[in-house]
Coordinates of N, CA and C in Angstrom, one line a residue:
M1 N 6.8 3.9 13.1 CA 6.6 3.3 11.9 C 5.4 2.1 11.9
M2 N 4.9 2.8 10.7 CA 3.6 2.3 10.3 C 4.0 1.5 9.3
R3 N 3.2 -0.3 9.0 CA 3.6 -0.7 7.9 C 2.2 -1.5 7.5
G4 N 2.2 -2.0 6.2 CA 1.0 -2.4 5.7 C 1.5 -4.0 5.0
L5 N -0.1 -4.6 4.9 CA 0.2 -6.2 4.2 C 0.0 -5.9 2.9
V6 N 0.6 -6.1 1.8 CA 0.1 -5.9 0.7 C -0.5 -7.3 0.2
Y7 N -1.5 -7.5 -0.6 CA -1.7 -8.8 -0.5 C -2.6 -8.8 -2.6
N8 N -2.2 -9.8 -3.1 CA -2.6 -10.2 -4.1 C -3.4 -11.4 -4.7
N9 N -4.8 -11.0 -4.6 CA -5.7 -11.6 -5.0 C -5.7 -12.7 -3.7
G10 N -5.9 -12.3 -2.6 CA -5.4 -13.0 -0.8 C -4.1 -13.4 -0.7
I11 N -3.3 -13.6 -1.9 CA -1.7 -14.0 -1.5 C -1.2 -12.7 -1.2
L12 N -0.3 -12.7 0.3 CA 0.9 -12.1 0.8 C 1.6 -11.6 -0.3
A13 N 1.8 -10.9 -1.2 CA 2.8 -10.0 -1.9 C 4.1 -9.4 -1.5
G14 N 4.1 -8.6 -0.2 CA 5.1 -7.8 0.3 C 4.0 -6.9 1.5
F15 N 5.3 -6.3 2.3 CA 4.7 -5.1 2.7 C 5.4 -3.9 2.2
L16 N 4.6 -2.6 2.6 CA 4.4 -1.2 2.8 C 4.7 -1.1 3.5
E17 N 6.0 0.1 4.4 CA 6.2 0.1 5.0 C 6.2 2.3 5.4
K18 N 5.9 3.1 6.2 CA 6.4 4.6 6.2 C 7.5 4.8 7.2
D19 N 8.6 4.8 7.1 CA 9.4 5.3 8.4 C 9.3 6.8 9.1
Q20 N 10.0 6.8 10.2 CA 9.8 8.4 11.1 C 9.8 9.3 9.9
S21 N 11.2 9.2 9.1 CA 11.7 10.2 8.4 C 10.3 10.6 7.0
G22 N 9.9 9.4 6.8 CA 8.5 9.9 5.7 C 8.9 8.9 4.6
L23 N 10.1 8.0 4.7 CA 10.5 7.0 3.5 C 9.5 6.3 3.3
Y24 N 9.4 5.8 1.9 CA 8.4 5.0 2.3 C 8.9 4.0 1.5
T25 N 8.5 2.5 1.8 CA 9.4 1.3 1.1 C 8.3 0.3 1.1
F26 N 8.5 -0.5 -0.6 CA 8.0 -1.4 -0.9 C 8.5 -2.8 -1.0
E27 N 8.4 -4.0 -0.5 CA 9.7 -5.1 -0.1 C 8.6 -6.1 -0.5
Y28 N 8.7 -6.7 -1.7 CA 8.2 -8.3 -2.1 C 8.7 -9.3 -0.8
E29 N 7.5 -9.6 -0.1 CA 7.5 -10.8 0.6 C 8.6 -12.3 0.3
A30 N 9.7 -12.9 0.5 CA 10.4 -13.5 0.0 C 10.0 -14.5 -0.7
G31 N 9.0 -15.4 -0.2 CA 8.4 -16.5 -1.5 C 7.2 -16.3 -2.4
Y32 N 6.9 -14.7 -2.4 CA 6.4 -14.4 -3.5 C 7.6 -13.9 -4.0
H33 N 8.5 -13.0 -3.8 CA 9.6 -12.7 -4.8 C 10.0 -13.5 -5.3
S34 N 10.1 -15.0 -5.2 CA 10.8 -16.2 -5.8 C 10.1 -17.3 -6.6
D35 N 8.6 -16.6 -6.3 CA 7.8 -17.3 -7.4 C 7.7 -16.9 -9.0
P36 N 8.2 -17.5 -9.6 CA 8.4 -16.9 -11.3 C 7.1 -17.2 -11.8
G37 N 5.6 -17.7 -11.1 CA 4.5 -17.9 -11.3 C 4.1 -16.9 -11.2
K38 N 4.3 -15.8 -9.4 CA 3.5 -15.1 -9.2 C 4.0 -13.7 -10.1
P39 N 3.0 -12.7 -10.3 CA 3.2 -11.6 -11.0 C 3.8 -10.4 -10.4
A40 N 4.2 -9.2 -10.6 CA 4.4 -8.1 -10.3 C 3.2 -7.8 -9.8
I41 N 3.0 -6.8 -8.5 CA 1.7 -6.3 -8.4 C 1.4 -4.8 -9.0
S42 N 2.8 -4.3 -9.8 CA 2.1 -3.5 -10.5 C 3.5 -3.3 -11.5
L43 N 3.4 -2.9 -12.6 CA 4.7 -2.0 -13.7 C 5.8 -1.3 -13.3
T44 N 5.1 -0.6 -12.4 CA 6.1 0.4 -11.3 C 7.1 -0.1 -10.2
L45 N 6.3 -1.6 -9.3 CA 6.5 -2.0 -9.0 C 7.8 -3.4 -9.4
P46 N 8.1 -3.3 -10.2 CA 8.9 -4.9 -11.1 C 9.3 -5.5 -10.0
K47 N 9.1 -7.1 -10.2 CA 10.1 -7.9 -9.2 C 11.2 -8.3 -10.0
S48 N 11.9 -7.7 -10.3 CA 13.2 -7.4 -11.0 C 13.8 -7.0 -9.3
V49 N 12.9 -6.3 -8.7 CA 13.8 -5.5 -8.0 C 13.6 -5.9 -6.7
R50 N 13.5 -6.4 -5.1 CA 12.6 -7.5 -4.3 C 12.4 -5.9 -3.2
V51 N 13.5 -4.5 -3.3 CA 13.0 -3.7 -2.5 C 13.1 -2.2 -3.3
H52 N 11.6 -1.6 -2.7 CA 11.6 -0.4 -3.6 C 11.6 0.8 -2.6
Q53 N 11.7 1.8 -2.7 CA 11.9 3.0 -1.9 C 11.4 4.2 -2.4
S54 N 10.7 5.5 -2.0 CA 10.4 6.4 -2.2 C 10.5 7.5 -1.1
A55 N 10.3 8.7 -1.9 CA 10.2 9.7 -1.0 C 8.5 10.2 -0.3
E56 N 7.5 9.6 -1.5 CA 6.2 10.1 -1.6 C 5.7 8.3 -1.8
L57 N 4.0 8.4 -1.4 CA 3.4 6.8 -1.4 C 3.6 7.0 -2.8
F58 N 3.9 6.1 -3.0 CA 4.3 5.3 -4.7 C 2.9 5.0 -5.5
A59 N 2.7 6.0 -6.7 CA 1.8 6.0 -6.9 C 0.8 5.2 -7.4
F60 N 1.4 3.9 -7.4 CA 0.1 2.8 -7.6 C -0.4 3.0 -6.5
F61 N 0.2 2.9 -5.3 CA -0.9 2.6 -3.8 C -1.6 4.0 -3.6
F62 N -1.5 5.1 -4.1 CA -1.9 6.2 -4.3 C -3.5 6.1 -5.3
G63 N -3.2 5.5 -5.9 CA -4.5 5.2 -7.0 C -5.4 4.5 -6.3
L64 N -4.9 3.6 -5.4 CA -6.0 3.0 -4.6 C -6.7 3.6 -3.7
L65 N -6.6 4.7 -3.5 CA -7.5 5.8 -2.8 C -8.6 6.3 -3.6
S66 N -9.5 6.9 -2.6 CA -11.0 7.1 -2.9 C -10.7 8.7 -3.2
E67 N -11.6 9.2 -3.7 CA -11.4 11.1 -4.3 C -12.8 11.4 -3.6
G68 N -12.6 12.9 -4.2 CA -13.6 13.6 -3.9 C -14.7 13.7 -2.5
V69 N -16.0 13.2 -3.1 CA -16.7 13.3 -1.3 C -16.4 11.9 -1.1
N70 N -16.2 10.9 -1.6 CA -16.0 9.3 -0.8 C -14.8 9.3 0.0
K71 N -13.3 10.1 -0.7 CA -12.8 10.4 0.9 C -12.9 11.5 2.0
D72 N -13.5 12.4 1.4 CA -14.1 13.5 2.6 C -15.1 12.7 3.4
I73 N -15.4 11.5 2.9 CA -16.5 10.5 4.0 C -15.8 10.0 4.7
Q74 N -14.3 9.1 4.2 CA -13.7 8.4 4.9 C -12.8 8.8 5.8
C75 N -12.7 10.0 5.6 CA -11.6 10.8 6.7 C -12.5 11.4 7.7
R76 N -13.5 11.9 7.5 CA -14.8 12.0 8.7 C -15.0 11.1 9.6
A77 N -15.4 10.4 9.1 CA -15.9 8.9 9.7 C -14.5 8.3 10.2
L78 N -13.6 8.1 9.9 CA -12.0 7.3 10.4 C -11.4 8.6 11.5
R79 N -11.6 9.8 10.9 CA -10.9 10.8 11.7 C -9.7 10.7 11.6
I80 N -9.1 10.4 10.0 CA -7.9 10.4 9.8 C -7.9 12.3 8.8
D81 N -6.5 12.6 9.0 CA -5.8 13.7 8.5 C -6.5 13.6 6.9
E82 N -6.8 14.4 6.3 CA -7.1 14.3 4.5 C -5.9 13.6 4.0
N83 N -4.6 14.7 4.3 CA -3.8 14.4 3.9 C -2.3 13.3 3.9
D84 N -2.9 12.6 5.1 CA -2.0 11.1 5.7 C -2.6 10.3 4.9
H85 N -1.9 10.5 3.3 CA -2.6 9.4 2.5 C -2.5 7.5 2.8
F86 N -1.0 7.1 3.6 CA -0.4 6.5 3.9 C -1.7 5.8 4.9
K87 N -2.1 6.3 6.1 CA -3.1 6.0 6.9 C -4.4 5.8 6.4
R88 N -4.6 6.6 5.5 CA -6.4 6.5 4.6 C -6.0 5.5 3.9
L89 N -4.9 4.7 3.4 CA -4.3 3.5 2.7 C -5.0 2.8 3.3
L90 N -3.9 2.5 4.8 CA -3.8 1.4 5.6 C -5.8 1.3 5.9
L91 N -6.3 1.9 6.2 CA -7.7 1.7 7.2 C -8.9 1.8 5.8
T92 N -8.7 2.1 4.8 CA -9.6 2.2 3.8 C -9.5 0.9 2.5
A93 N -8.2 0.4 2.3 CA -8.1 -0.3 1.0 C -7.8 -2.2 1.7
G94 N -8.3 -2.3 2.5 CA -8.4 -3.4 3.1 C -9.5 -4.8 2.3
D95 N -10.1 -4.1 1.7 CA -11.1 -5.3 1.5 C -12.0 -4.6 0.1
D96 N -12.5 -3.5 -0.2 CA -13.5 -3.4 -1.4 C -12.5 -2.6 -2.0
T97 N -11.7 -3.0 -3.2 CA -10.9 -1.9 -4.0 C -10.8 -2.6 -5.1
I98 N -10.9 -2.0 -6.1 CA -10.7 -1.9 -7.4 C -9.2 -3.0 -8.1
G99 N -9.4 -4.0 -8.4 CA -8.6 -4.7 -9.0 C -8.1 -6.1 -7.7
A100 N -6.8 -6.5 -8.2 CA -6.6 -7.7 -7.2 C -6.2 -7.3 -5.4
I101 N -5.3 -5.7 -5.8 CA -4.3 -6.1 -4.7 C -5.2 -5.1 -3.9
T102 N -5.3 -5.7 -2.1 CA -5.8 -4.8 -1.3 C -3.9 -4.8 -0.1
V103 N -4.9 -3.7 1.1 CA -3.6 -3.1 1.9 C -3.7 -3.2 3.0
K104 N -3.5 -4.0 4.1 CA -3.9 -4.0 5.2 C -3.3 -4.0 5.8
P105 N -3.7 -3.3 7.7 CA -2.7 -2.8 8.5 C -1.9 -4.4 9.1
E106 N -1.0 -4.1 9.6 CA -0.4 -5.3 10.2 C -0.5 -5.5 11.9

């Protein structure tokens, strides 16, 4: 199982996992989830539900990935299969992302 830590402006917001069967799970961190002052990380991942599951990488996280030439460069440099979106997310979305959300490998 691979797992990433999801941060919102540097604050741990939750955990993103991919299990051996390919099922993706995003779970809000308990303290973040219970704090009404902390926003949901996405409209598609509301805090009204603590655990979200999907057969595919959640569209919100997929949107953090590079495309085109940048994707090609990342895949070559990091030796990542271009179709392994989860591994690419964990290895490339930890620092320089558009917006407040970053994802780092655990």
